[in-house]
Backbone as numpy.savetxt, mean C-alpha at the origin, in Angstrom:
# Nx Ny Nz CAx CAy CAz Cx Cy Cz
26.00 17.30 -7.11 24.87 18.09 -6.49 25.43 18.89 -5.23
24.80 20.10 -5.15 25.43 20.93 -4.04 24.84 20.41 -2.74
25.58 20.16 -1.82 25.36 19.54 -0.55 24.02 20.09 0.17
23.94 21.37 0.03 22.77 22.01 0.73 21.47 21.74 -0.09
21.59 21.51 -1.31 20.32 21.12 -2.18 20.21 19.63 -1.79
20.97 18.88 -1.62 20.82 17.39 -1.27 20.07 17.39 0.06
20.53 18.23 1.04 19.73 18.25 2.28 18.31 18.69 2.26
18.00 19.65 1.41 16.74 20.07 1.06 15.89 18.88 0.58
16.50 18.31 -0.44 15.62 17.24 -1.03 15.36 16.18 0.02
16.40 16.01 0.97 16.27 14.89 1.98 15.07 15.47 3.12
15.02 16.68 3.35 14.02 17.38 4.21 12.58 16.94 3.60
12.62 17.25 2.24 11.36 17.06 1.48 10.95 15.49 1.47
11.84 14.62 1.47 11.53 13.05 1.67 11.16 12.72 3.15
11.75 13.44 3.99 11.42 13.22 5.41 10.02 13.62 5.72
9.60 14.70 5.14 8.19 15.36 5.33 7.26 14.41 4.63
7.56 13.77 3.47 6.77 12.83 2.70 6.57 11.67 3.66
7.70 10.95 4.14 7.52 9.81 4.95 6.67 10.14 6.13
6.74 11.37 6.78 5.96 11.64 8.07 4.45 11.70 7.58
4.17 12.16 6.40 2.77 12.22 5.98 2.25 10.80 5.99
3.03 9.87 5.31 2.50 8.42 5.19 2.33 7.95 6.48
3.41 8.12 7.40 3.32 7.61 8.61 1.94 7.99 9.56
1.75 9.35 9.32 0.58 9.89 10.04 -0.69 9.34 9.34
-0.74 9.16 8.22 -1.78 8.33 7.42 -1.92 6.92 8.15
-0.77 6.35 8.45 -0.86 5.06 8.99 -1.50 4.96 10.39
-1.05 6.07 11.13 -1.48 6.10 12.51 -3.05 6.39 12.57
-3.64 7.35 11.40 -5.20 7.58 11.45 -5.88 6.46 11.00
-5.18 5.39 10.26 -5.84 4.20 9.79 -5.62 3.17 10.62
-4.97 3.19 11.90 -4.86 2.02 12.64 -5.97 1.48 13.17
-6.27 0.08 12.98 -7.55 -0.40 13.42 -7.71 -0.49 14.94
-8.86 -0.43 15.45 -9.32 -0.70 16.96 -9.93 -1.94 17.00
-10.48 -2.49 16.01 -11.19 -3.87 16.01 -10.52 -4.85 15.06
-10.68 -6.01 15.34 -10.19 -7.13 14.33 -10.59 -6.92 12.86
-9.51 -7.10 11.89 -9.81 -7.05 10.48 -9.67 -8.41 9.99
-10.16 -8.71 8.82 -10.43 -9.90 8.25 -9.78 -10.11 6.89
-8.88 -11.08 6.74 -8.35 -11.50 5.43 -9.14 -12.57 4.80
-9.87 -12.44 3.60 -10.71 -13.44 3.11 -9.94 -14.00 1.99
-9.98 -15.54 2.22 -9.14 -16.37 1.51 -9.71 -17.86 1.15
-8.94 -18.64 0.63 -9.44 -20.13 0.61 -9.00 -20.79 1.60
-9.64 -22.19 1.89 -9.18 -23.04 2.94 -7.61 -23.51 2.71
-7.30 -23.71 1.45 -5.94 -24.11 1.19 -5.03 -23.02 1.48
-5.27 -21.70 1.06 -4.32 -20.79 1.54 -4.23 -20.60 2.86
-5.28 -20.73 3.69 -5.35 -20.62 5.21 -4.10 -21.49 5.68
-4.15 -22.75 5.30 -3.23 -23.79 5.87 -1.73 -23.26 5.60
-1.52 -22.82 4.40 -0.23 -22.18 4.12 0.28 -20.97 5.01
-0.72 -20.10 4.98 -0.64 -18.79 5.64 -0.12 -19.00 7.27
-1.00 -20.02 7.81 -0.65 -20.34 9.33 0.58 -21.03 9.50
0.73 -22.09 8.66 1.95 -22.84 8.90 3.26 -22.21 8.53
3.25 -21.12 7.70 4.51 -20.51 7.44 4.57 -19.11 8.09
3.40 -18.72 8.68 3.21 -17.39 9.20 3.77 -16.33 8.21
3.29 -16.48 6.90 3.62 -15.64 5.80 2.35 -15.25 4.99
2.36 -14.00 4.52 1.27 -13.51 3.57 1.91 -13.31 2.18
1.18 -13.59 1.36 1.67 -13.16 -0.08 1.12 -11.74 -0.32
1.95 -10.99 -0.68 1.68 -9.63 -1.08 1.71 -9.47 -2.60
0.45 -9.11 -3.21 0.48 -9.19 -4.89 0.68 -7.75 -5.20
1.45 -7.68 -6.34 1.92 -6.34 -7.06 0.53 -5.47 -7.27
0.60 -4.33 -6.88 -0.45 -3.55 -7.15 -0.67 -3.28 -8.78
0.32 -3.53 -9.58 0.03 -3.37 -10.86 -0.63 -4.55 -11.50
-0.87 -5.57 -10.86 -1.51 -6.74 -11.40 -2.69 -7.15 -10.47
-3.46 -6.33 -10.07 -4.51 -6.45 -9.17 -5.78 -7.05 -9.97
-6.87 -7.44 -9.49 -7.94 -7.92 -10.24 -8.78 -6.88 -10.94
-8.67 -5.72 -10.24 -9.43 -4.68 -10.88 -8.47 -3.70 -11.72
-8.57 -3.92 -13.02 -7.79 -3.21 -13.86 -7.65 -1.50 -13.71
-8.65 -1.06 -12.92 -8.54 0.38 -12.76 -8.23 0.66 -11.27
-7.39 -0.27 -10.69 -6.92 -0.16 -9.38 -6.24 1.11 -9.02
-5.34 1.61 -9.86 -4.52 2.75 -9.70 -5.00 4.11 -10.50
-5.80 3.68 -11.61 -6.20 4.85 -12.39 -6.79 5.90 -11.82
-7.51 5.58 -10.79 -8.26 6.72 -9.96 -7.31 7.65 -9.48
-6.44 7.07 -8.40 -5.32 7.97 -7.84 -4.41 8.64 -8.68
-4.01 7.69 -9.85 -3.10 8.55 -10.91 -3.53 9.70 -11.45
-4.97 9.43 -11.82 -5.66 10.58 -12.55 -5.75 11.83 -11.82
-6.09 11.61 -10.63 -6.12 12.99 -9.74 -4.61 13.49 -9.64
-3.68 12.71 -9.30 -2.33 13.16 -9.17 -1.86 14.00 -10.41
-2.14 13.32 -11.69 -1.90 13.88 -12.91 -2.54 15.24 -13.10
-3.87 15.38 -12.75 -4.68 16.55 -12.86 -4.21 17.59 -11.99
-3.64 17.47 -10.77 -3.10 18.37 -9.94 -1.56 18.82 -10.28
-0.93 17.85 -10.98 0.33 18.27 -11.60 0.26 19.00 -12.75
-0.69 18.77 -13.57 -1.02 19.68 -14.79 -1.34 21.02 -14.31
-2.30 21.22 -13.23 -2.71 22.48 -12.94 -1.46 23.20 -12.25
-0.42 22.67 -11.55 0.59 23.32 -11.05 1.55 23.87 -12.18
1.55 22.89 -13.31 2.33 23.28 -14.38 1.81 24.46 -15.01
0.76 24.62 -15.03 -0.03 25.96 -15.85 0.20 27.14 -15.02
0.29 26.96 -13.70 0.29 28.17 -12.84 1.89 28.66 -12.31
2.60 27.61 -12.20 3.88 27.94 -11.53 4.96 28.75 -12.63
5.97 29.08 -12.03 7.03 29.89 -12.75 8.01 28.78 -13.58
8.82 29.28 -14.48 9.50 28.47 -15.53 10.49 27.60 -14.57
11.00 28.01 -13.33 11.80 26.94 -12.74 11.27 25.74 -12.28
10.00 25.96 -11.85 9.17 24.77 -11.37 8.68 23.88 -12.55
8.36 24.65 -13.54 7.84 23.82 -14.89 8.80 22.92 -15.48
9.98 23.21 -15.28 11.16 22.27 -15.71 11.00 20.85 -14.95
10.68 20.94 -13.66 10.60 19.86 -12.91 9.28 19.08 -13.06
7.96 19.93 -13.43 6.78 19.40 -13.54 6.51 18.69 -14.93
7.01 19.50 -15.94 6.74 19.13 -17.33 6.93 17.67 -17.59
7.97 16.90 -17.25 8.24 15.50 -17.60 7.24 14.62 -16.70
6.70 15.08 -15.44 5.83 14.29 -14.89 4.52 14.36 -15.52
4.01 15.48 -15.88 2.90 15.68 -16.66 2.71 14.81 -18.01
3.87 14.86 -18.67 3.97 14.24 -19.95 4.01 12.79 -19.80
4.28 12.16 -18.62 4.31 10.66 -18.31 2.88 10.45 -18.04
1.95 10.53 -18.95 0.56 10.45 -18.43 0.26 9.10 -17.74
0.87 7.88 -18.07 0.50 6.72 -17.45 1.29 6.27 -16.25
2.22 7.33 -15.90 3.20 7.31 -14.79 4.05 6.15 -15.03
4.60 5.99 -16.22 5.53 4.96 -16.55 6.92 4.92 -15.73
7.37 6.12 -15.52 8.45 6.12 -14.89 8.26 5.75 -13.37
7.14 5.95 -12.79 6.94 5.48 -11.47 6.85 3.96 -11.47
6.19 3.29 -12.43 5.92 1.89 -12.51 7.36 1.22 -12.81
8.28 1.95 -13.40 9.48 1.26 -13.77 10.47 1.38 -12.59
10.17 2.22 -11.75 11.16 2.43 -10.54 10.66 1.78 -9.17
9.34 1.96 -8.95 8.90 1.41 -7.71 7.68 0.45 -7.87
7.57 -0.55 -7.13 6.59 -1.49 -7.12 6.12 -1.78 -5.76
4.69 -1.31 -5.49 4.16 -1.68 -4.11 3.45 -3.09 -4.17
3.32 -3.83 -3.13 2.75 -5.06 -3.04 1.71 -5.16 -1.80
0.57 -5.57 -2.10 -0.52 -5.40 -1.21 -1.25 -6.59 -0.59
-1.54 -6.70 0.64 -2.35 -7.85 1.23 -3.57 -7.02 1.93
-4.70 -7.50 1.49 -5.96 -6.70 1.85 -6.73 -7.35 2.97
-7.31 -6.51 3.76 -8.06 -6.83 4.85 -9.49 -6.04 5.05
-10.43 -6.64 5.42 -11.64 -5.95 5.30 -12.51 -6.19 6.63
-13.84 -5.74 6.80 -14.66 -5.92 7.86 -15.15 -7.19 7.97
-15.61 -7.67 9.24 -16.14 -8.95 9.54 -17.36 -9.43 8.80
-17.40 -10.54 8.19 -18.65 -11.17 7.63 -19.17 -10.26 6.51
-18.50 -9.85 5.65 -18.66 -8.91 4.63 -19.28 -9.76 3.32
-20.58 -9.73 2.90 -21.02 -10.60 1.69 -20.27 -10.37 0.58
-19.85 -9.12 0.24 -19.14 -8.86 -0.98 -17.75 -9.43 -0.99
-17.14 -9.46 0.23 -15.77 -10.00 0.28 -15.71 -11.50 0.19
-16.78 -12.14 0.79 -16.98 -13.59 0.59 -17.04 -13.88 -0.94
-17.65 -13.10 -1.72 -17.92 -13.29 -3.17 -16.80 -13.35 -3.90
-15.99 -12.10 -3.45 -14.91 -11.57 -4.48 -13.57 -12.20 -3.94
-13.40 -12.68 -2.89 -11.94 -13.18 -2.54 -11.99 -14.56 -1.63
-13.13 -15.04 -1.36 -13.08 -16.26 -0.61 -13.99 -17.41 -1.28
-13.69 -17.71 -2.54 -14.25 -18.79 -3.35 -15.78 -18.67 -3.32
-16.25 -17.52 -3.52 -17.68 -17.20 -3.63 -18.44 -17.75 -2.40
-17.84 -17.65 -1.17 -18.39 -18.02 0.05 -18.05 -19.34 0.51
-17.09 -20.12 -0.28 -16.67 -21.53 0.24 -15.44 -21.37 1.17
-14.80 -20.28 1.09 -13.46 -20.06 1.94 -13.63 -19.72 3.26
-12.61 -18.90 3.76 -12.64 -18.43 5.12 -12.14 -17.15 5.27
-12.33 -16.45 6.56 -11.78 -15.23 6.66 -10.81 -15.36 8.00
-9.71 -14.93 7.93 -8.86 -14.84 8.97 -9.17 -13.55 9.89
-9.40 -13.69 11.06 -9.52 -12.43 11.95 -8.24 -12.13 12.71
-7.87 -10.89 12.59 -6.53 -10.50 13.13 -6.63 -9.26 13.95
-6.40 -9.29 15.38 -6.45 -8.27 16.27 -5.70 -6.99 15.81
-6.03 -5.81 16.54 -5.33 -4.52 16.20 -3.73 -4.64 16.54
-3.44 -5.46 17.40 -1.85 -5.57 17.78 -1.12 -6.13 16.59
-1.75 -6.88 15.51 -1.09 -7.43 14.50 -0.63 -6.35 13.57
-1.27 -5.33 13.45 -1.14 -4.10 12.55 -0.13 -3.18 13.12
0.11 -3.21 14.40 0.75 -2.24 15.13 2.32 -2.10 14.99
3.09 -3.22 14.63 4.41 -3.26 14.39 5.14 -2.32 15.54
4.98 -2.75 16.66 5.55 -2.02 17.84 7.07 -1.61 17.75
7.80 -2.69 17.33 9.15 -2.53 17.28 9.77 -2.41 15.63
9.42 -1.20 15.31 9.78 -0.86 13.82 11.11 -0.97 13.68
11.98 -0.54 14.83 13.55 -0.55 14.68 14.08 -1.96 14.30
13.28 -2.92 14.66 13.79 -4.41 14.59 13.60 -4.87 13.14
13.09 -4.08 12.17 12.96 -4.55 10.85 13.98 -3.83 9.95
14.42 -4.54 8.99 15.28 -3.93 7.96 14.33 -3.22 7.18
14.73 -2.30 6.34 13.94 -1.61 5.31 13.05 -2.45 4.44
13.74 -3.43 3.83 12.91 -4.45 3.02 11.91 -5.23 3.76
11.91 -5.30 5.04 10.98 -6.22 5.88 9.96 -5.35 6.43
9.95 -4.11 6.16 8.91 -3.29 6.56 7.71 -3.36 5.94
6.43 -3.47 6.43 5.32 -3.22 5.81 4.57 -1.96 6.36
3.68 -1.44 5.54 3.19 -0.02 5.77 1.70 -0.32 5.83
0.97 0.20 6.83 -0.43 0.15 6.86 -1.09 1.17 5.85
-2.09 0.74 5.19 -2.52 1.86 4.34 -4.21 1.63 4.47
-4.97 2.52 5.19 -6.26 2.61 5.35 -7.03 3.23 4.09
-7.58 2.59 3.20 -8.07 3.14 1.91 -9.19 4.11 2.27
-9.02 5.37 1.59 -10.02 6.36 1.73 -10.67 6.43 0.18
-12.08 6.79 0.43 -12.95 6.72 -0.89 -13.49 8.17 -1.17
-13.39 8.24 -2.47 -13.96 9.60 -3.07 -12.99 10.61 -3.47
-13.33 11.40 -4.41 -12.29 12.37 -4.89 -11.97 13.45 -3.94
-12.71 14.04 -2.98 -12.18 15.09 -2.06 -11.02 14.47 -1.29
-11.19 13.34 -0.65 -10.17 12.79 0.04 -8.85 12.57 -0.63
-9.02 12.10 -1.78 -7.94 11.73 -2.78 -7.15 13.12 -3.05
-7.93 14.12 -3.34 -7.19 15.35 -3.77 -6.34 15.91 -2.64
-6.85 15.88 -1.34 -6.08 16.35 -0.19 -4.94 15.42 -0.15
-4.88 14.23 -0.24 -3.60 13.53 -0.18 -2.65 14.00 -1.17
-3.19 13.94 -2.50 -2.20 14.11 -3.59 -1.51 15.49 -3.68
-2.49 16.42 -3.31 -2.28 17.92 -3.28 -1.02 18.14 -2.33
-0.86 17.50 -1.19 0.13 17.77 -0.11 1.48 17.29 -0.82
1.82 16.34 -1.60 3.05 15.98 -2.11 3.30 16.99 -3.22
2.28 17.34 -4.08 2.64 18.21 -5.23 2.96 19.72 -4.67
2.29 20.07 -3.72 2.57 21.50 -3.06 4.02 21.35 -2.41
4.31 20.39 -1.70 5.63 20.36 -1.12 6.60 20.33 -1.89
6.57 19.65 -3.06 7.58 19.53 -4.11 7.86 20.80 -4.86
6.72 21.68 -5.18 6.74 22.86 -5.74 7.47 23.95 -4.70
7.13 23.77 -3.35 7.73 24.96 -2.45 9.34 24.42 -2.22
9.63 23.27 -2.40 11.05 22.95 -2.13 11.88 23.31 -3.31
11.22 23.18 -4.58 12.15 23.45 -5.78 12.17 25.20 -5.80
11.24 25.70 -5.44 11.15 27.23 -5.22 12.46 27.55 -4.28
12.34 26.86 -3.18 13.24 27.38 -2.19 14.62 27.05 -2.57
15.08 26.00 -3.19 16.36 25.61 -3.88 16.79 26.72 -4.74
15.85 27.13 -5.60 16.28 28.29 -6.52 16.68 29.66 -5.88
15.66 29.91 -4.95 15.87 31.20 -4.12 17.22 31.24 -3.45
17.70 30.09 -2.93 19.01 29.93 -2.31 20.22 29.95 -3.08
20.00 29.88 -4.40 21.00 29.90 -5.49 21.61 28.37 -5.32
20.99 27.40 -5.25 21.65 26.07 -5.17 21.56 25.36 -6.41
21.01 25.77 -7.62 20.73 25.24 -8.82 21.19 25.96 -10.08
22.35 26.71 -9.73 22.97 27.62 -10.79 23.42 26.94 -11.83
24.17 25.78 -11.54 24.74 24.83 -12.59 23.72 23.75 -13.09
23.66 23.50 -14.50 22.65 22.79 -15.06 22.70 21.25 -14.58
24.03 20.86 -14.15 24.37 19.63 -13.71 23.67 19.34 -12.20
23.91 20.42 -11.52 23.15 20.45 -10.04 21.70 20.36 -10.19
21.11 21.21 -11.11 19.59 21.27 -11.29 19.21 19.77 -11.75
19.82 19.23 -12.78 19.40 18.01 -13.05 19.39 16.99 -12.07
20.52 16.91 -11.45 20.56 15.78 -10.22 19.67 16.12 -9.27
19.30 17.42 -8.83 18.39 17.68 -7.70 17.16 17.27 -8.01
16.62 17.68 -9.45 15.20 17.34 -9.81 15.06 15.82 -9.89
16.01 15.21 -10.42 15.93 13.66 -10.48 15.71 13.21 -9.09
16.48 13.41 -8.03 16.37 12.88 -6.70 14.93 13.43 -6.23
14.47 14.55 -6.36 13.08 15.12 -5.89 12.10 14.14 -6.66
12.13 13.87 -7.91 11.19 13.03 -8.52 11.06 11.43 -7.94
12.38 11.07 -7.76 12.36 9.57 -7.04 11.70 9.77 -5.61
11.97 10.82 -4.72 11.40 10.71 -3.69 9.83 10.95 -3.75
9.51 11.83 -4.71 8.03 11.94 -4.92 7.30 10.66 -5.49
7.84 9.97 -6.01 7.16 8.86 -6.75 6.51 7.95 -5.61
7.19 7.74 -4.49 6.97 6.70 -3.59 5.37 7.22 -2.82
5.35 8.57 -2.63 4.20 9.05 -1.94 2.93 8.94 -3.09
3.26 9.42 -4.17 2.19 9.45 -5.28 1.74 7.96 -5.36
2.59 7.08 -5.38 2.23 5.72 -5.58 1.34 5.30 -4.22
1.91 5.60 -3.16 1.16 5.04 -1.91 -0.23 5.77 -1.95
-0.18 6.99 -2.19 -1.61 7.77 -2.28 -2.45 6.99 -3.24
-2.10 6.63 -4.48 -2.80 5.95 -5.33 -3.25 4.62 -4.96
-2.50 3.91 -4.16 -2.88 2.64 -3.64 -3.81 2.68 -2.70
-3.88 3.75 -2.00 -4.79 3.86 -0.74 -6.04 4.93 -0.76
-6.41 5.30 -2.02 -7.33 6.05 -2.35 -8.10 5.26 -3.65
-9.56 5.17 -3.42 -10.49 4.60 -4.44 -11.50 5.48 -4.72
-12.19 5.18 -5.89 -13.56 5.77 -6.11 -14.54 5.37 -5.19
-15.66 6.21 -5.03 -16.73 6.01 -4.24 -17.35 4.65 -4.50
-17.36 4.21 -5.69 -18.00 2.94 -5.97 -17.38 1.70 -5.29
-16.23 1.80 -4.61 -15.66 0.86 -3.85 -15.78 0.96 -2.40
-16.46 1.91 -2.04 -16.60 2.25 -0.62 -17.21 1.06 0.26
-17.86 0.31 -0.38 -18.47 -0.96 0.45 -17.38 -1.77 1.02
-16.07 -1.71 0.53 -15.09 -2.72 0.86 -14.52 -2.26 2.30
-14.44 -1.06 2.56 -13.87 -0.48 3.84 -12.64 -1.23 4.11
-11.80 -0.97 3.03 -10.63 -1.90 3.15 -9.37 -1.35 3.78
-8.58 -1.93 4.44 -7.16 -1.78 4.94 -6.15 -2.50 4.22
-5.04 -1.88 3.99 -3.98 -2.77 3.23 -2.80 -2.74 3.98
-2.09 -3.93 3.87 -0.58 -3.95 4.40 0.10 -3.77 3.10
1.07 -2.80 3.09 1.86 -2.67 1.83 3.44 -2.80 1.86
3.98 -3.42 0.93 5.47 -3.45 0.90 6.03 -2.70 -0.24
7.20 -2.25 -0.37 7.71 -1.46 -1.58 8.97 -2.17 -1.99
9.34 -2.22 -3.26 10.47 -2.51 -3.75 11.06 -1.41 -4.76
12.33 -0.95 -4.64 13.01 -0.15 -5.57 13.32 -1.11 -6.74
12.68 -1.04 -7.89 12.94 -1.96 -8.90 14.42 -2.01 -9.58
15.08 -0.70 -9.26 16.33 -0.66 -9.79 17.34 -1.52 -8.79
17.03 -1.60 -7.71 17.83 -2.49 -6.74 16.81 -3.16 -5.60
15.95 -4.05 -6.08 15.09 -4.87 -5.19 15.63 -5.46 -4.09
15.06 -5.35 -3.04 15.62 -5.96 -1.71 14.75 -7.17 -1.26
13.44 -7.31 -1.87 12.59 -8.33 -1.66 12.54 -9.20 -2.89
12.64 -10.70 -2.66 12.66 -11.58 -3.84 11.20 -11.49 -4.44
11.17 -11.35 -5.63 9.98 -11.17 -6.44 9.64 -12.50 -7.08
8.50 -13.18 -6.73 8.03 -14.44 -7.28 6.98 -14.25 -8.28
6.89 -15.45 -9.31 5.78 -15.33 -10.24 5.74 -14.18 -11.01
6.98 -13.55 -11.40 6.91 -12.60 -12.39 7.18 -13.26 -13.75
6.68 -12.71 -14.75 6.02 -11.37 -14.88 4.40 -11.73 -14.85
4.06 -12.84 -14.56 2.50 -13.18 -14.81 1.76 -12.36 -13.70
2.16 -12.83 -12.36 1.28 -12.04 -11.42 2.23 -11.80 -10.07
3.20 -10.73 -10.33 4.20 -10.64 -9.32 3.77 -10.63 -7.84
4.60 -11.26 -6.99 4.16 -11.01 -5.43 5.57 -11.24 -4.63
5.38 -10.86 -3.50 6.46 -11.21 -2.52 5.80 -11.95 -1.32
6.64 -12.67 -0.72 6.07 -13.46 0.47 6.82 -12.93 1.56
6.13 -12.42 2.62 6.79 -11.57 3.72 6.33 -12.40 5.06
7.24 -12.77 5.91 6.95 -13.53 7.16 6.29 -12.36 8.01
5.40 -12.97 8.83 4.58 -12.13 9.85 4.66 -13.00 11.17
5.72 -12.80 11.88 6.05 -13.42 13.25 5.00 -13.02 14.30
4.08 -12.11 14.01 3.09 -11.85 15.03 1.88 -12.38 14.69
1.74 -13.18 13.65 0.43 -13.55 13.09 -0.26 -14.50 14.11
0.38 -15.63 14.54 -0.31 -16.64 15.21 -0.79 -16.03 16.48
-0.09 -15.10 17.09 -0.49 -14.56 18.44 -1.67 -13.68 18.38
-2.03 -13.33 17.10 -2.90 -12.23 17.05 -4.19 -12.68 16.21
-4.25 -14.02 15.89 -5.56 -14.54 15.40 -6.55 -14.31 16.32
-7.74 -13.77 15.94 -8.82 -13.74 16.99 -9.87 -14.70 16.74
-9.92 -15.21 15.40 -10.95 -16.26 15.05 -10.78 -16.66 13.52
-11.14 -17.64 13.06 -11.28 -18.02 11.67 -12.77 -18.28 11.32
-13.34 -17.60 10.50 -14.71 -17.62 10.13 -14.95 -18.40 8.78
-15.66 -19.29 8.77 -16.19 -20.13 7.61 -17.19 -19.32 6.77
-16.71 -19.31 5.40 -17.95 -18.75 4.56 -19.33 -19.15 4.57
-20.21 -18.48 3.98 -21.54 -18.87 4.14 -21.93 -20.26 3.30
-21.13 -20.65 2.35 -21.24 -21.77 1.53 -20.33 -22.90 2.03
-19.43 -22.78 3.05 -18.75 -23.81 3.51 -19.39 -24.97 4.15
-18.94 -26.04 3.92 -19.67 -27.23 4.33 -18.95 -27.80 5.78
-19.60 -28.82 6.34 -18.95 -29.25 7.65 -17.67 -29.94 7.52
-17.40 -30.60 6.43 -15.93 -31.06 6.15 -15.08 -29.95 6.05
-15.43 -28.89 5.48 -14.34 -27.58 5.44 -14.08 -27.25 6.88
-15.24 -27.19 7.53 -15.01 -26.73 9.04 -14.17 -27.58 9.76
-14.43 -28.86 9.54 -13.54 -29.75 10.31 -12.08 -29.59 9.73
-11.90 -29.43 8.59 -10.35 -29.34 8.04 -9.83 -28.06 8.62
-10.62 -27.15 8.89 -10.01 -25.73 9.43 -9.77 -25.92 10.87
-10.54 -26.75 11.64 -10.35 -27.06 13.03 -8.93 -27.79 13.11
-8.79 -28.70 12.15 -7.63 -29.41 12.33 -6.23 -28.71 11.96
-6.45 -27.71 10.94 -5.30 -26.80 10.51 -4.78 -25.90 11.87
-5.87 -25.52 12.56 -5.60 -24.72 13.78 -4.94 -25.48 14.87
-5.53 -26.55 15.16 -5.00 -27.57 16.07 -3.57 -28.02 15.94
-3.33 -28.41 14.51 -2.03 -28.69 14.13 -0.81 -27.77 14.36
-1.29 -26.52 14.32 -0.44 -25.37 14.28 -0.36 -24.76 15.71
-0.87 -25.47 16.81 -0.70 -25.01 18.01 -1.63 -23.87 18.41
-2.88 -23.81 17.86 -3.82 -22.87 18.07 -5.41 -23.51 18.27
-5.31 -24.38 19.32 -6.57 -25.00 19.72 -7.59 -24.06 20.52
-7.05 -22.76 20.76 -8.03 -21.92 21.50 -8.59 -20.86 20.39
-8.30 -20.79 19.16 -8.79 -19.89 18.21 -10.09 -20.48 17.74
-11.18 -19.77 17.94 -12.46 -20.29 17.52 -12.68 -20.48 16.10
-13.52 -21.44 15.58 -13.82 -21.49 14.28 -15.41 -21.02 14.09
-15.63 -19.92 13.65 -16.99 -19.47 13.59 -17.70 -19.74 12.32
-18.82 -19.16 12.22 -19.66 -19.43 10.82 -20.40 -18.20 10.45
-20.12 -17.82 9.09 -20.71 -16.63 8.68 -22.25 -16.62 8.84
-22.67 -15.42 9.02 -24.22 -15.29 9.09 -24.72 -14.63 7.91
-23.83 -14.25 7.11 -24.27 -13.74 5.65 -25.09 -14.58 4.99
-26.07 -14.05 4.21 -26.77 -14.82 3.34 -26.16 -15.22 2.14
């Protein structure tokens, strides 16, 4: 590939990463967020300071990604219909891949979810129908102040979920428009005159594009889910060269990622509305045994 073309693709990728980073900054929490789970899981999370991140391809909701993928596909199809022949060479394979199989085979995001305090729906869906707990984590937990200390495979990305079609279209349109303009620029500069150069460039562009399409799809949902007010921590694996060990594959793939800032940022542990006194005593013991005697155990007020 022509070196100038490679640099052009790298600039495209840098802009993509910057868009995702700005999305992270906009979604940064200012109040504690809560991870709803079982009491048994709480013990493991605190003792190991590790969260399990579940593959976004194996979430409980079988429409988890179809909303975002559908919007992205519609925008790619519209671009295919209006752009010139040079751009259509790039867009056609993406549009034909209706289920985004190429993305799924190349990249996999893993997610750990956080919601608002004492949310009745979260208790029902994620904490044993109200018998479990919710771990409150302060904003500093999500800040990752020393990003340079993390290896790429150890980084997690903050994803504040946005709801509704208008917000999703804005996110997906940014990556589609950026790709179209980059390809036009490469042709205008005469960087893709050789077939092999064009093939290599378009392949690299697609690989770079996949990450943001998937990130956008993971962090946008239909309005019907807006009650969740969800924030996600996300980790990504390049499946051609995975850097994070994948566990429990193929049933429900997950990665287990250490969270060295976890204990220092627990604000409280809330008992679910159906938890009994024995469960509360057990949670108190878990906290005390892990050097957290000052973390308060509270009780849900949800009916």
